[in-house]
Amino acid sequence: ASTTSMRELILDDNLLTTFGISSISFNGLSKLSILSMNQNSFTEFPPELPGSLSALYLAQNQISFISKRSTTQLTNLTVLNLAENKLSDGSIEENTFANLHQLKELRLGHNFFSSVPNNLPRSLTERSLIANQIMTLKSACLKSFQVAEKNFHRSYFESI
């Protein structure tokens, strides 16, 4: 089959870096829905990923920064796994998730957050922030989640 019909691409456990992906790396992959690049060497969120993605797995990298520009085109994303990276309170640029209106599941476990990140999409039904350094929960933060109690419980305490 041609690459234009590829729907899933698994590139786990390689040596990919932020600079190892170019603006044309995913050209012609207009049907790519699932991209997994767990256990690579990314230090920043990879730029210019296909807008067709519904699930993106970037766990177990060294990502310490996510820019708004890197996520702008990911409007179809429903699952984003950023667990086991080096993310902290200042790692996510303002409005980074603004265009991710379809995002349902966000995994940020095993990072270095001391508080729940602001401006997470309201579309989320599952958030995982296990094994961070969170010491307090602000009432305004919890009210903004607007999810059922069972989803709140799962998103904070369920393992990855």
PDB file of C-alpha atoms in Angstrom, residues 81-85 87 106-117 126-135 137 151-160:
ATOM      1  CA  ASN A  81       0.368  11.286  26.031  1.00  0.00           C
ATOM      2  CA  LEU A  82       3.254  13.376  27.407  1.00  0.00           C
ATOM      3  CA  ALA A  83       3.933  11.214  30.470  1.00  0.00           C
ATOM      4  CA  GLU A  84       7.480  10.689  31.719  1.00  0.00           C
ATOM      5  CA  ASN A  85       9.048  13.809  30.244  1.00  0.00           C
ATOM      6  CA  LEU A  87       7.647  19.151  31.848  1.00  0.00           C
ATOM      7  CA  LEU A 106      -4.240  14.229  28.325  1.00  0.00           C
ATOM      8  CA  ARG A 107      -1.548  12.306  30.169  1.00  0.00           C
ATOM      9  CA  LEU A 108       1.000  14.427  32.029  1.00  0.00           C
ATOM     10  CA  GLY A 109       2.022  11.916  34.699  1.00  0.00           C
ATOM     11  CA  HIS A 110       5.597  11.492  35.898  1.00  0.00           C
ATOM     12  CA  ASN A 111       6.698  15.048  35.110  1.00  0.00           C
ATOM     13  CA  PHE A 112       7.656  17.930  37.411  1.00  0.00           C
ATOM     14  CA  PHE A 113       4.496  20.028  37.785  1.00  0.00           C
ATOM     15  CA  SER A 114       4.002  21.646  41.197  1.00  0.00           C
ATOM     16  CA  SER A 115       0.506  22.823  40.245  1.00  0.00           C
ATOM     17  CA  VAL A 116      -2.146  21.761  37.768  1.00  0.00           C
ATOM     18  CA  PRO A 117      -1.400  23.468  34.434  1.00  0.00           C
ATOM     19  CA  GLU A 126      -9.504  12.386  31.395  1.00  0.00           C
ATOM     20  CA  ARG A 127      -6.412  14.088  32.780  1.00  0.00           C
ATOM     21  CA  SER A 128      -3.558  12.201  34.340  1.00  0.00           C
ATOM     22  CA  LEU A 129      -1.136  14.103  36.535  1.00  0.00           C
ATOM     23  CA  ILE A 130       0.068  11.197  38.666  1.00  0.00           C
ATOM     24  CA  ALA A 131       3.551  11.223  40.161  1.00  0.00           C
ATOM     25  CA  ASN A 132       4.252  14.935  39.773  1.00  0.00           C
ATOM     26  CA  GLN A 133       5.110  17.351  42.584  1.00  0.00           C
ATOM     27  CA  ILE A 134       1.642  18.840  43.092  1.00  0.00           C
ATOM     28  CA  MET A 135       1.136  20.013  46.658  1.00  0.00           C
ATOM     29  CA  LEU A 137      -5.203  22.202  44.328  1.00  0.00           C
ATOM     30  CA  ASN A 151     -13.614  11.027  35.598  1.00  0.00           C
ATOM     31  CA  PHE A 152     -11.970  13.474  37.988  1.00  0.00           C
ATOM     32  CA  HIS A 153     -11.039  10.661  40.318  1.00  0.00           C
ATOM     33  CA  ARG A 154      -9.663   8.507  37.494  1.00  0.00           C
ATOM     34  CA  SER A 155      -7.746  11.338  35.868  1.00  0.00           C
ATOM     35  CA  TYR A 156      -5.781  12.150  39.012  1.00  0.00           C
ATOM     36  CA  PHE A 157      -5.250   8.828  40.643  1.00  0.00           C
ATOM     37  CA  GLU A 158      -5.315   6.174  37.944  1.00  0.00           C
ATOM     38  CA  SER A 159      -1.964   4.882  36.837  1.00  0.00           C
ATOM     39  CA  ILE A 160      -0.770   5.323  33.279  1.00  0.00           C
TER      40      ILE A 160
END
